[in-house]
PDB file of C-alpha atoms in Angstrom:
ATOM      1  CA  UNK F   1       8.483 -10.485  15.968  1.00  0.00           C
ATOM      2  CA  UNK F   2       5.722  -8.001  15.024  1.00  0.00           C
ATOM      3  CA  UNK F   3       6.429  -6.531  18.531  1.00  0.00           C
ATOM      4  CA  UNK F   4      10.181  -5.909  17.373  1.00  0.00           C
ATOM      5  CA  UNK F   5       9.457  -4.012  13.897  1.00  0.00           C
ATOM      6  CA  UNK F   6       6.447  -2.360  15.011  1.00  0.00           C
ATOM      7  CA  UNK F   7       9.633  -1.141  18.236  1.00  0.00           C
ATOM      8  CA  UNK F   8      11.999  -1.079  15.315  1.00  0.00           C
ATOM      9  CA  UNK F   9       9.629   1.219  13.267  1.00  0.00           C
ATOM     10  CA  UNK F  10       8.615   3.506  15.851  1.00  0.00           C
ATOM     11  CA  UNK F  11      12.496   4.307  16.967  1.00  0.00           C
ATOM     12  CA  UNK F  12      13.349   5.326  13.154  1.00  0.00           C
ATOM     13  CA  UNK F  13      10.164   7.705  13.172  1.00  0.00           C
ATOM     14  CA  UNK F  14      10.405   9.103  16.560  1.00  0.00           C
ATOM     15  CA  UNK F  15      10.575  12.826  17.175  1.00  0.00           C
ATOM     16  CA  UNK F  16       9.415  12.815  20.698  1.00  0.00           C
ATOM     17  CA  UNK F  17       9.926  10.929  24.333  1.00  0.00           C
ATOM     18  CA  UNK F  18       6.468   9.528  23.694  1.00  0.00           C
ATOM     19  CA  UNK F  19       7.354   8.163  21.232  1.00  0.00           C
ATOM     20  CA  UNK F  20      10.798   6.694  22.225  1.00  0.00           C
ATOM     21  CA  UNK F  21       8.904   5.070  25.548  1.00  0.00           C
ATOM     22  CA  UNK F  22       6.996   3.501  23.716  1.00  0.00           C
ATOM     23  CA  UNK F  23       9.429   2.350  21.029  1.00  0.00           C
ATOM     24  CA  UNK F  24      11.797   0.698  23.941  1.00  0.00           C
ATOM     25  CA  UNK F  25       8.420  -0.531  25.584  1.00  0.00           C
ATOM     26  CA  UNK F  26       7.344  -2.450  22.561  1.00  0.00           C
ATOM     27  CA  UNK F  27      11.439  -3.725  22.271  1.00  0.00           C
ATOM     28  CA  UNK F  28      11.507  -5.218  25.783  1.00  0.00           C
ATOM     29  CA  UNK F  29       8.248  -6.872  25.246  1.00  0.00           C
ATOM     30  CA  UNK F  30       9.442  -8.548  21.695  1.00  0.00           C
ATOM     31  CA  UNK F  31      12.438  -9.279  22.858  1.00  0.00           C
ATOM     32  CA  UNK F  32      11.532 -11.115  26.004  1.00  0.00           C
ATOM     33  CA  UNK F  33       8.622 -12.945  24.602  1.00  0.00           C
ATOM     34  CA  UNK F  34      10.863 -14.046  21.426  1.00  0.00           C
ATOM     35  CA  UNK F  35      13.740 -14.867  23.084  1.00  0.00           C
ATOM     36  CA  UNK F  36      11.642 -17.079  25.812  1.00  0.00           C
ATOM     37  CA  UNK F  37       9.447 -18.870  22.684  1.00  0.00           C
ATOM     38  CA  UNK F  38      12.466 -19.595  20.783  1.00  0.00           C
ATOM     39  CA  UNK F  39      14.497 -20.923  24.082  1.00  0.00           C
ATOM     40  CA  UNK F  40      10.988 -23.187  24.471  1.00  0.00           C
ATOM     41  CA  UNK F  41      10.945 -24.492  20.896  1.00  0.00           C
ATOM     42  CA  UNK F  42      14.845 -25.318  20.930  1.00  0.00           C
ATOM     43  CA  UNK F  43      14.103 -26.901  23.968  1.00  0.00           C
ATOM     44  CA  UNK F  44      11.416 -29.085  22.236  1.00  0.00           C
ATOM     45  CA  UNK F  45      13.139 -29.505  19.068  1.00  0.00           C
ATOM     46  CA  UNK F  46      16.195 -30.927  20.440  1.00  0.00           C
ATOM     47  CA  UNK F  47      14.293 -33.097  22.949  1.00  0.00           C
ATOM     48  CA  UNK F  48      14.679 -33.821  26.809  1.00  0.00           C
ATOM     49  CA  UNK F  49      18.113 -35.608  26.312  1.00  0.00           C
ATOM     50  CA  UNK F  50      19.893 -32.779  25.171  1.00  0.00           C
ATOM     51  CA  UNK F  51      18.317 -29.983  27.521  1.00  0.00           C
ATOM     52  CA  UNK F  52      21.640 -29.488  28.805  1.00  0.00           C
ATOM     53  CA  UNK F  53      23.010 -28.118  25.173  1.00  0.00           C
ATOM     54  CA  UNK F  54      19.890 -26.050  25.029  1.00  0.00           C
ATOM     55  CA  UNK F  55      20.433 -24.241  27.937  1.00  0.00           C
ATOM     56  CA  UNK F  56      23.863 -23.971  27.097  1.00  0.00           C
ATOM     57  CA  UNK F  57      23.429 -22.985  22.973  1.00  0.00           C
ATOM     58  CA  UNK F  58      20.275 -20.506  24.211  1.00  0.00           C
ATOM     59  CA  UNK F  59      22.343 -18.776  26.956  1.00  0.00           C
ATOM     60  CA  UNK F  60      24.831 -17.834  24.993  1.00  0.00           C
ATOM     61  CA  UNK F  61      22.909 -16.622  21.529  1.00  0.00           C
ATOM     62  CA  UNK F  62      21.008 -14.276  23.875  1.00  0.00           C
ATOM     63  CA  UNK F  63      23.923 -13.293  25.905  1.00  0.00           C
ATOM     64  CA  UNK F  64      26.208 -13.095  22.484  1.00  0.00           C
ATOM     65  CA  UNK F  65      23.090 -11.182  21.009  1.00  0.00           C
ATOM     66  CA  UNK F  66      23.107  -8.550  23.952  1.00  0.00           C
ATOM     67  CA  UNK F  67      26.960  -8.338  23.450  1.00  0.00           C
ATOM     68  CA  UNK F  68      27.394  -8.297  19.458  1.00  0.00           C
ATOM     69  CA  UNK F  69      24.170  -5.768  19.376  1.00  0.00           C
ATOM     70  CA  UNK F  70      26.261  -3.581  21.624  1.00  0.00           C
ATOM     71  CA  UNK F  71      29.093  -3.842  19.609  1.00  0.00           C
ATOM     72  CA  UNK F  72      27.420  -3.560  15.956  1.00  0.00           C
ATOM     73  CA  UNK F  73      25.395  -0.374  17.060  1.00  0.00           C
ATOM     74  CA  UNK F  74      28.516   1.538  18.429  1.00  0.00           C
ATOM     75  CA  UNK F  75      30.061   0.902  14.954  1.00  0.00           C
ATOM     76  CA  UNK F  76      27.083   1.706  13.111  1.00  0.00           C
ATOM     77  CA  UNK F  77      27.023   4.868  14.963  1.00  0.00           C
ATOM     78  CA  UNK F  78      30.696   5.886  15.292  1.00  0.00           C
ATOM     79  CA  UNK F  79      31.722   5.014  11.404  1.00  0.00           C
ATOM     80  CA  UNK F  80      28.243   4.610   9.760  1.00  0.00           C
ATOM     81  CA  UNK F  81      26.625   7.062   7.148  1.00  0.00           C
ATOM     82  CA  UNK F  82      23.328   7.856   9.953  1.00  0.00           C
ATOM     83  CA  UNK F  83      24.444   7.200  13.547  1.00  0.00           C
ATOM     84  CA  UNK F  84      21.295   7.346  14.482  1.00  0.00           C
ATOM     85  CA  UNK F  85      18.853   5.783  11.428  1.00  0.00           C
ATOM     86  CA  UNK F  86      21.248   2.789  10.281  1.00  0.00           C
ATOM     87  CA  UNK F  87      21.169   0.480  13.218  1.00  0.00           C
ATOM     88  CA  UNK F  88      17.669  -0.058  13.090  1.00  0.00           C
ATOM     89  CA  UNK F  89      17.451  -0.136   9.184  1.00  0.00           C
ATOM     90  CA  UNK F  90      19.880  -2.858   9.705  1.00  0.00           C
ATOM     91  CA  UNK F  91      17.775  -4.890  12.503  1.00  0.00           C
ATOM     92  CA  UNK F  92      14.682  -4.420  10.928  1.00  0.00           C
ATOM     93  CA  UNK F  93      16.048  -5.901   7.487  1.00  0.00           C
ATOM     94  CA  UNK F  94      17.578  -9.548   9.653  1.00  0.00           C
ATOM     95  CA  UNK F  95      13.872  -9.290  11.295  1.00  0.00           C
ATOM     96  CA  UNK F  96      13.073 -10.959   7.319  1.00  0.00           C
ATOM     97  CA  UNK F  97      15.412 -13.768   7.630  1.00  0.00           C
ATOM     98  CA  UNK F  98      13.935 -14.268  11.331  1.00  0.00           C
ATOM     99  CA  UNK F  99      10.160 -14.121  10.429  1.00  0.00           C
ATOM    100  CA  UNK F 100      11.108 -16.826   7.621  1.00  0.00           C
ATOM    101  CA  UNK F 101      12.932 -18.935   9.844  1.00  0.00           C
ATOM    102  CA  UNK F 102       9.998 -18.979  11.955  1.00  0.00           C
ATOM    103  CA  UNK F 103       7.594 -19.923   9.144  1.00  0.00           C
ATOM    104  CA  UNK F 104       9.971 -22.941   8.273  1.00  0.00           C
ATOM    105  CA  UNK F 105      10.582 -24.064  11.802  1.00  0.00           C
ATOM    106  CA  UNK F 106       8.280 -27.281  12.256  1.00  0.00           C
ATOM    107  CA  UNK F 107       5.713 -27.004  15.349  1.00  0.00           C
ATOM    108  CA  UNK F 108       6.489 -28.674  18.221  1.00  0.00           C
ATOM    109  CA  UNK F 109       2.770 -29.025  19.942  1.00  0.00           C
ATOM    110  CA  UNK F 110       0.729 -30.965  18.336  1.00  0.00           C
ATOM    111  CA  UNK F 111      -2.444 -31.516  21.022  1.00  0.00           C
ATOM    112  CA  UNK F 112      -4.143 -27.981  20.314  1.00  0.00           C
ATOM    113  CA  UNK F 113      -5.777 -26.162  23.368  1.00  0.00           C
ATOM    114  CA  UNK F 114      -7.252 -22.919  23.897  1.00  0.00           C
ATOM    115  CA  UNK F 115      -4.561 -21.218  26.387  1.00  0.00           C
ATOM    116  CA  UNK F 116      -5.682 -20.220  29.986  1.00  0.00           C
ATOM    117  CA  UNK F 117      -4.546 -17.454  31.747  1.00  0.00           C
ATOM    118  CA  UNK F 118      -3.123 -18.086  34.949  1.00  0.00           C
ATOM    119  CA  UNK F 119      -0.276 -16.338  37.260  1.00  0.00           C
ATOM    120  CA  UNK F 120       2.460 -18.261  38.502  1.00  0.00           C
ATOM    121  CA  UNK F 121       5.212 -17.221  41.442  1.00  0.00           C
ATOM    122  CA  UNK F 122       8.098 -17.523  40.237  1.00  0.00           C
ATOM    123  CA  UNK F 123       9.827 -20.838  41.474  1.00  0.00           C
ATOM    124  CA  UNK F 124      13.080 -22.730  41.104  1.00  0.00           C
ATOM    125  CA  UNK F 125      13.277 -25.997  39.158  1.00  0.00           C
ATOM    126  CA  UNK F 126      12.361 -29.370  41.064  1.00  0.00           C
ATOM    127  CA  UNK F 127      14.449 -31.650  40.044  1.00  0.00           C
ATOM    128  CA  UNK F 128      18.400 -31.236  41.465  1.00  0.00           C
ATOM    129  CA  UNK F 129      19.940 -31.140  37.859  1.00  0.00           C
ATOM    130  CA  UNK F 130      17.271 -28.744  36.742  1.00  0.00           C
ATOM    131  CA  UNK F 131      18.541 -26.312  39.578  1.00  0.00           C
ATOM    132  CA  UNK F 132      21.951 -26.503  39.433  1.00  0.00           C
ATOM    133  CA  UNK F 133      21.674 -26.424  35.516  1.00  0.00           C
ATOM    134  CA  UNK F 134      18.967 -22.803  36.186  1.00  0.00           C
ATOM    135  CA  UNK F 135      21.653 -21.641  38.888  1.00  0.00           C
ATOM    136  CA  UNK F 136      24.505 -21.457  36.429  1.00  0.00           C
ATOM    137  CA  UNK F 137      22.478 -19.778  33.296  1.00  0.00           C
ATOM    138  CA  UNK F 138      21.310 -17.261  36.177  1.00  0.00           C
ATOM    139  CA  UNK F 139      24.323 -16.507  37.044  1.00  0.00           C
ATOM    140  CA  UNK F 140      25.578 -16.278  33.536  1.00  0.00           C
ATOM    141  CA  UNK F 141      23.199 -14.155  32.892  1.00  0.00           C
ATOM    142  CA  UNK F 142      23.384 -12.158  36.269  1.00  0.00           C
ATOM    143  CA  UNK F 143      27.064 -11.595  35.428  1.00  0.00           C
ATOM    144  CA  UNK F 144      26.421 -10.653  31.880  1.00  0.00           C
ATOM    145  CA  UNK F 145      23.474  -7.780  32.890  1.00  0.00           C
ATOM    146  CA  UNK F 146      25.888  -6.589  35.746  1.00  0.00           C
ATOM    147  CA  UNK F 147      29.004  -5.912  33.607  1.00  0.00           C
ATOM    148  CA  UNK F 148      26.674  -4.275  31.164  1.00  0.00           C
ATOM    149  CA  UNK F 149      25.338  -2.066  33.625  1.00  0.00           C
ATOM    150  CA  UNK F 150      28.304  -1.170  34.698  1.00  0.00           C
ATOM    151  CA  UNK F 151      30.086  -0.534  31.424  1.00  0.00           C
ATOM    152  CA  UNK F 152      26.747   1.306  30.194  1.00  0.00           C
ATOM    153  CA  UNK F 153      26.553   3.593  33.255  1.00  0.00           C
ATOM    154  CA  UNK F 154      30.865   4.336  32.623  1.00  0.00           C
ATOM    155  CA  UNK F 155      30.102   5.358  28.977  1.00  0.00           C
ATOM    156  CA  UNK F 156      29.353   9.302  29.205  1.00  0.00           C
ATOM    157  CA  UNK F 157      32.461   9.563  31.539  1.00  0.00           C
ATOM    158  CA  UNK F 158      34.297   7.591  28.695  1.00  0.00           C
ATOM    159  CA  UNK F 159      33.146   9.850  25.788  1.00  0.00           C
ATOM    160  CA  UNK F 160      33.936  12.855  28.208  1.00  0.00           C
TER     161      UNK F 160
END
């Protein structure tokens, strides 16, 4: 989350490329960290008999995220007071509701361990209902990034 404001923060003060790389740096990072943490602590919270609905619920708030933020930022900037200021004024003030959430949520590891570093290939799921349940939020997903690449790469022609 500091990852997000610190993003959040430097896209409201930037006034050079720099500046913006670094910005939407710093946002990709946040944002796939969070969004893989909070996917992993639903996961635990709910427990292992209803990974299904966690898959399911944490698909769609980060595919409804990508969608809404879309949405909310086009408004911001098309009818809002500072097209380019508000949006992130906005995220960065539901980044306090988010950071308190996170100080309520109960921990979900409770054997403490310092973390080693290791790197992993990449690997589909053992188990057959694991797979088939990762092949369908892939493709969800897959779908979702591809019709937003699309639409994103139409807009100028759009506006024009």
């Amino acid at each position: 989350m500091l990852a997000a404001a610190t993003s959040t923060a430097l896209f409201l003060l930037a006034d050079d490329v720099g500046t913006l790389l670094a910005a939407r740096f710093l946002c990709g990072l946040g944002t796939g960290v969070f969004t893989a943490t909070a996917t992993a602590a639903l996961g635990e919270l709910a427990g292992a008999e209803h990974i299904r609905r966690v898959s399911t619920v944490s698909t769609a708030a980060n595919m409804g995220g990508l969608g809404l933020g879309t949405v909310v930022a086009g408004l911001f900037a098309q009818y809002g007071a500072d097209p380019t200021h508000l949006v992130f004024w906005v995220y960065l003030a539901t980044l306090v509701p988010a950071f308190l959430a996170v100080i309520v949520t109960p921990e979900t590891v409770t054997a403490r361990q310092l973390p080693a570093l290791s790197v992993r290939r990449p690997a589909f799921p053992d188990r057959r209902p694991a797979r088939s349940e990762f092949l369908r939020a892939a493709t969800a997903v897959l779908a979702a990034f591809a019709v937003s690449g699309l639409f994103s790469s139409l807009v100028p022609s759009f506006l024009r």
